[in-house]
Short mmCIF file of C-alpha atoms and ligand atoms in Angstrom, two decimals:
data_model
loop_
_atom_site.label_atom_id
_atom_site.label_comp_id
_atom_site.label_asym_id
_atom_site.label_seq_id
_atom_site.Cartn_x
_atom_site.Cartn_y
_atom_site.Cartn_z
CA MET A 1 80.45 35.33 180.12
CA ALA A 2 80.39 36.06 183.85
CA SER A 3 83.76 36.38 185.66
CA PHE A 4 84.30 35.32 189.25
CA ILE A 5 87.56 36.35 190.88
CA VAL A 6 88.58 35.41 194.43
CA LEU A 7 91.15 37.63 196.15
CA LEU A 8 93.14 35.56 198.62
CA GLY A 9 95.63 36.80 201.21
CA PRO A 10 96.15 37.41 204.92
CA PRO A 11 94.43 40.22 206.85
CA GLY A 12 96.23 43.41 205.87
CA ALA A 13 97.56 42.10 202.53
CA GLY A 14 95.68 44.80 200.61
CA LYS A 15 92.65 42.83 199.37
CA GLY A 16 90.14 45.57 200.19
CA THR A 17 92.36 48.34 198.80
CA GLN A 18 92.86 46.48 195.53
CA ALA A 19 89.25 45.31 195.28
CA GLN A 20 88.02 48.90 195.51
CA ILE A 21 90.24 49.84 192.57
CA ILE A 22 89.93 46.84 190.27
CA SER A 23 86.19 46.23 190.73
CA LYS A 24 85.71 49.59 189.01
CA THR A 25 88.23 48.84 186.25
CA LEU A 26 86.68 45.43 185.58
CA ASN A 27 83.12 46.59 186.23
CA LEU A 28 82.47 43.76 188.69
CA ALA A 29 80.48 43.79 191.94
CA HIS A 30 82.84 43.98 194.93
CA ILE A 31 81.72 41.49 197.57
CA SER A 32 83.54 41.92 200.88
CA SER A 33 82.34 39.45 203.53
CA GLY A 34 83.84 41.61 206.31
CA ASP A 35 82.02 44.74 205.03
CA ILE A 36 78.72 42.84 204.87
CA PHE A 37 79.12 41.62 208.46
CA ARG A 38 80.03 45.15 209.64
CA GLU A 39 77.02 46.59 207.80
CA ASN A 40 74.79 44.04 209.54
CA LEU A 41 76.29 44.95 212.89
CA LYS A 42 75.66 48.65 212.25
CA ASN A 43 72.02 47.87 211.39
CA GLU A 44 71.76 45.64 214.48
CA THR A 45 70.49 42.61 212.56
CA GLU A 46 70.54 39.11 214.10
CA LEU A 47 73.32 38.13 211.67
CA GLY A 48 75.36 41.18 212.66
CA LYS A 49 75.06 40.44 216.38
CA LYS A 50 75.93 36.77 215.93
CA ALA A 51 78.88 37.52 213.62
CA ASN A 52 80.27 40.10 216.00
CA GLU A 53 80.70 37.49 218.75
CA PHE A 54 83.39 35.96 216.54
CA MET A 55 84.75 39.06 214.80
CA SER A 56 85.48 40.87 218.05
CA ARG A 57 87.71 37.96 219.12
CA GLY A 58 89.46 37.74 215.75
CA GLU A 59 87.84 34.34 215.07
CA LEU A 60 86.07 33.28 211.90
CA VAL A 61 82.29 33.50 211.75
CA PRO A 62 80.94 29.90 211.47
CA ASP A 63 80.81 28.47 207.96
CA ASP A 64 77.04 27.91 207.86
CA LEU A 65 76.25 31.57 208.59
CA THR A 66 78.94 32.87 206.24
CA ILE A 67 78.02 30.59 203.35
CA ALA A 68 74.31 31.45 203.60
CA MET A 69 75.15 35.16 203.68
CA ILE A 70 77.35 34.93 200.55
CA GLN A 71 74.84 32.76 198.69
CA ASP A 72 72.22 35.42 199.29
CA ARG A 73 74.59 38.20 198.18
CA LEU A 74 75.73 36.42 195.01
CA SER A 75 72.11 35.77 194.03
CA ARG A 76 71.41 39.48 193.60
CA PRO A 77 71.12 40.99 190.11
CA ASP A 78 74.39 42.97 190.29
CA CYS A 79 76.31 39.65 190.27
CA VAL A 80 74.89 38.24 187.03
CA ASP A 81 78.04 39.33 185.20
CA GLY A 82 80.30 38.04 187.96
CA ALA A 83 81.89 39.31 191.14
CA LEU A 84 85.15 40.11 192.84
CA LEU A 85 85.19 38.24 196.15
CA ASP A 86 87.26 39.83 198.93
CA GLY A 87 87.56 37.83 202.16
CA PHE A 88 85.53 34.82 201.05
CA PRO A 89 86.23 31.88 201.01
CA ARG A 90 88.36 31.62 204.16
CA THR A 91 88.06 27.88 204.86
CA PRO A 92 88.11 24.74 202.70
CA ALA A 93 84.40 24.17 203.50
CA GLN A 94 83.60 27.68 202.20
CA ALA A 95 85.68 27.03 199.06
CA GLU A 96 83.78 23.80 198.38
CA ALA A 97 80.44 25.54 198.94
CA LEU A 98 81.42 28.34 196.54
CA SER A 99 82.42 25.89 193.78
CA LYS A 100 79.14 24.02 194.22
CA MET A 101 77.09 27.22 194.18
CA LEU A 102 78.77 28.51 191.00
CA ALA A 103 78.56 25.10 189.29
CA GLU A 104 74.81 25.08 189.91
CA TRP A 105 74.63 28.41 188.12
CA GLY A 106 76.73 27.03 185.23
CA VAL A 107 79.76 29.23 186.00
CA GLY A 108 83.05 28.83 187.87
CA ILE A 109 85.96 30.72 189.40
CA ASP A 110 88.22 32.23 186.74
CA CYS A 111 91.20 33.36 188.76
CA VAL A 112 92.46 33.46 192.37
CA PRO A 113 95.09 36.17 192.84
CA TYR A 114 96.94 35.50 196.08
CA ILE A 115 98.44 38.68 197.56
CA SER A 116 101.33 37.52 199.72
CA VAL A 117 102.74 39.61 202.60
CA ALA A 118 104.85 38.42 205.57
CA PRO A 119 103.28 38.53 209.08
CA GLU A 120 105.65 41.25 210.46
CA ILE A 121 104.46 43.67 207.77
CA LEU A 122 100.79 42.78 208.33
CA ILE A 123 100.87 43.99 211.92
CA GLU A 124 102.22 47.38 210.84
CA ARG A 125 99.57 47.59 208.11
CA LEU A 126 96.62 46.68 210.35
CA SER A 127 97.61 48.85 213.28
CA GLY A 128 97.85 51.92 211.01
CA ARG A 129 94.63 51.20 209.09
CA TRP A 130 91.80 53.76 209.23
CA THR A 131 88.43 52.92 207.72
CA CYS A 132 85.55 55.02 206.44
CA PRO A 133 82.30 54.09 208.22
CA THR A 134 80.24 55.27 205.23
CA CYS A 135 81.93 53.86 202.10
CA GLY A 136 84.29 51.27 203.67
CA TYR A 137 87.32 52.79 201.91
CA VAL A 138 90.58 52.10 203.77
CA TYR A 139 93.59 54.33 204.41
CA HIS A 140 96.90 53.91 206.18
CA GLU A 141 98.22 56.71 208.36
CA GLN A 142 101.65 56.32 206.76
CA PHE A 143 101.37 54.31 203.52
CA ASN A 144 98.13 55.67 202.10
CA PRO A 145 97.02 58.72 204.08
CA PRO A 146 93.85 60.68 203.30
CA VAL A 147 94.28 64.25 202.02
CA VAL A 148 92.84 65.64 205.28
CA VAL A 149 94.06 63.69 208.31
CA GLY A 150 91.19 61.69 209.88
CA TYR A 151 88.60 62.23 207.11
CA CYS A 152 87.59 60.20 204.03
CA ASP A 153 88.65 61.65 200.66
CA LYS A 154 85.53 60.24 198.98
CA ASP A 155 82.74 61.45 201.27
CA GLY A 156 84.32 63.46 204.11
CA SER A 157 83.20 61.03 206.87
CA LYS A 158 85.32 60.85 210.01
CA LEU A 159 87.56 57.77 209.78
CA TYR A 160 87.66 55.19 212.59
CA GLN A 161 89.97 52.43 213.70
CA ARG A 162 88.31 49.00 213.64
CA GLU A 163 88.09 47.29 217.07
CA ASP A 164 89.68 44.16 215.58
CA ASP A 165 92.65 46.18 214.26
CA LYS A 166 93.79 46.69 217.85
CA SER A 167 96.83 44.68 218.90
CA GLU A 168 95.83 41.32 220.52
CA THR A 169 93.08 40.71 217.99
CA VAL A 170 95.48 41.39 215.11
CA THR A 171 97.85 38.59 216.14
CA ARG A 172 94.91 36.23 216.66
CA ARG A 173 93.57 37.02 213.17
CA ILE A 174 96.95 36.31 211.59
CA ASP A 175 97.13 32.94 213.44
CA VAL A 176 93.59 32.10 212.34
CA TYR A 177 94.58 32.93 208.76
CA LEU A 178 97.66 30.71 208.91
CA THR A 179 95.80 27.70 210.30
CA GLN A 180 92.37 27.96 208.66
CA THR A 181 92.72 29.99 205.45
CA SER A 182 96.25 29.41 204.14
CA PRO A 183 95.43 25.79 203.04
CA LEU A 184 93.37 27.46 200.29
CA ILE A 185 96.62 28.51 198.59
CA GLU A 186 97.40 24.88 197.72
CA TYR A 187 93.72 24.13 197.12
CA TYR A 188 93.54 26.72 194.33
CA ARG A 189 97.09 26.09 193.07
CA GLY A 190 96.05 22.46 192.54
CA ARG A 191 93.12 23.68 190.44
CA ASN A 192 95.41 25.85 188.33
CA LEU A 193 93.67 29.06 189.38
CA LEU A 194 96.27 30.64 191.66
CA ALA A 195 98.33 33.70 190.66
CA GLU A 196 100.75 34.78 193.38
CA ILE A 197 101.43 38.51 193.65
CA ASP A 198 104.00 40.23 195.85
CA GLY A 199 101.86 42.35 198.17
CA THR A 200 104.83 44.31 199.55
CA LEU A 201 105.05 46.35 196.36
CA SER A 202 103.37 49.77 196.20
CA ILE A 203 99.58 49.90 195.87
CA GLU A 204 99.91 51.01 192.22
CA GLU A 205 102.33 48.21 191.33
CA VAL A 206 100.14 45.57 192.98
CA THR A 207 97.16 46.86 190.94
CA LYS A 208 99.16 46.58 187.70
CA LYS A 209 100.26 43.02 188.45
CA LEU A 210 96.77 41.98 189.50
CA LEU A 211 95.19 43.32 186.33
CA ALA A 212 97.87 41.63 184.20
CA GLU A 213 97.28 38.24 185.90
CA ILE A 214 93.50 38.55 185.61
CA LYS A 215 93.80 39.46 181.94
CA LEU A 216 95.90 36.33 181.33
CA LYS A 217 93.14 34.15 182.80
CA ILE A 218 90.00 35.84 181.56
CA GLY A 219 91.25 37.64 178.45
P1 LIG B 301 90.52 41.78 206.84
O1 LIG B 301 90.21 42.51 205.56
O2 LIG B 301 91.31 42.59 207.77
O3 LIG B 301 91.05 40.41 206.63
P2 LIG B 301 87.68 41.39 206.96
O4 LIG B 301 87.03 42.70 206.94
O5 LIG B 301 87.75 40.60 205.69
O6 LIG B 301 89.12 41.58 207.58
O7 LIG B 301 87.01 40.44 208.05
C1 LIG B 301 86.79 40.89 209.35
C2 LIG B 301 86.26 39.72 210.18
O8 LIG B 301 85.00 39.28 209.64
C3 LIG B 301 87.13 38.48 210.21
O9 LIG B 301 88.16 38.54 211.17
C4 LIG B 301 86.08 37.40 210.55
O10 LIG B 301 85.72 37.45 211.92
C5 LIG B 301 84.87 37.87 209.76
N1 LIG B 301 84.86 37.29 208.40
C6 LIG B 301 85.01 37.95 207.23
N2 LIG B 301 84.94 37.10 206.20
C7 LIG B 301 84.77 35.85 206.72
C8 LIG B 301 84.66 34.54 206.18
N3 LIG B 301 84.72 34.33 204.86
N4 LIG B 301 84.48 33.52 207.04
C9 LIG B 301 84.40 33.70 208.36
N5 LIG B 301 84.52 34.90 208.94
C10 LIG B 301 84.71 35.98 208.14
P1 LIG B 302 92.92 43.54 203.64
O1 LIG B 302 91.60 43.87 203.01
O2 LIG B 302 93.66 42.46 202.90
O3 LIG B 302 92.81 43.26 205.10
P2 LIG B 302 93.54 46.39 203.28
O4 LIG B 302 93.31 46.65 201.84
O5 LIG B 302 92.52 46.87 204.22
O6 LIG B 302 93.87 44.82 203.51
O7 LIG B 302 94.96 47.02 203.65
C1 LIG B 302 95.46 46.96 204.99
C2 LIG B 302 96.21 48.28 205.28
O8 LIG B 302 97.41 48.32 204.51
C3 LIG B 302 95.42 49.54 204.95
O9 LIG B 302 95.73 50.50 205.92
C4 LIG B 302 95.95 49.94 203.56
O10 LIG B 302 95.90 51.35 203.35
C5 LIG B 302 97.41 49.45 203.63
N1 LIG B 302 97.93 48.97 202.33
C6 LIG B 302 97.24 48.25 201.39
N2 LIG B 302 98.05 47.93 200.36
C7 LIG B 302 99.27 48.44 200.66
C8 LIG B 302 100.55 48.43 199.97
N3 LIG B 302 100.71 47.84 198.80
N4 LIG B 302 101.58 49.06 200.59
C9 LIG B 302 101.42 49.66 201.81
N5 LIG B 302 100.26 49.69 202.49
C10 LIG B 302 99.19 49.09 201.92
#
C-alpha cells in the first residue's frame, strides 16, 4: 500500500532537514516543491523564470502553476509506492487539489506531521542556513555545521546562501506562512491526520518523534 506523508511547518521549521533523513529510512520519494522550483530556475525553464518572480519576493508561486508541477512530479514511477511531500501543499486550494489527485489514484494522505517552531527562532534558523547547490542538503552555520566550513559533506560542493534567506524576504515568508499556510493545521487536524511535533528539539530528537508518529499512522 502506497504511503503519502505531508510535512507541514513554517519556513525554517526543519522540513527539508527531516525529509532528507526520513525519506531514506522509509524508502519514499522526497518531493520538495522549493527544490523543484530552484532546479527549474537553474535550468532556465519557463516555469523556473515564472516561479522566481514570486520566490524572490518571498511570495507563494500561484496555485495553478504549483499544482500542475506537483501533479506531474507525483505521476512519475518513483512515486508509485508513495511520497514524502515537503513544502506542498501551502494553501487550502493546494490541499484540496492534492486530496482530489490522490483520490483519483485510489490512495490518500496517511499522516501530516506538523513541525512547530516559533517565529523568533525561524529567523535565526533561516539567516544561518547554507544550502548545497548540487544535492540540496541544508546546513546551519551554528546548529548543523558541515565538517569543512563552506562545503557540502556529501559531495564537496561550495555551499551558498539562498537569496530568499536574506533578511526582508525572511520576514515576508513567515507572514505569508501565517496568513496563507497555517490554516492547513486546522484543515488536517479536522481530518484526523495531524501529528504536532516540537521542532525546537534537536534534529535527532525531531527525527525520532516523527518516525514514531508516522509509525502510529501507517504501521
Ligand atoms: P522553505 O523550506 O524555506 O519554506 P521552500 O524551499 O519550501 O522554502 O520554498 C521556497 C519558495 O518556493 C517559497 O517561498 C515559495 O515562493 C515557493 N514555493 C515552494 N513551495 C510552494 C508551494 N507549495 N506553493 C507556492 N509556492 C511555493
Ligand atoms: P525548512 O525546510 O522547514 O525551511 P530546513 O530543514 O531547511 O527547514 O532548516 C532550516 C535551518 O534550520 C537549516 O539551517 C537547518 O540546518 C536548521 N535546523 C533544522 N532543524 C533544526 C533543529 N532541530 N535544530 C536546530 N536547527 C535546525
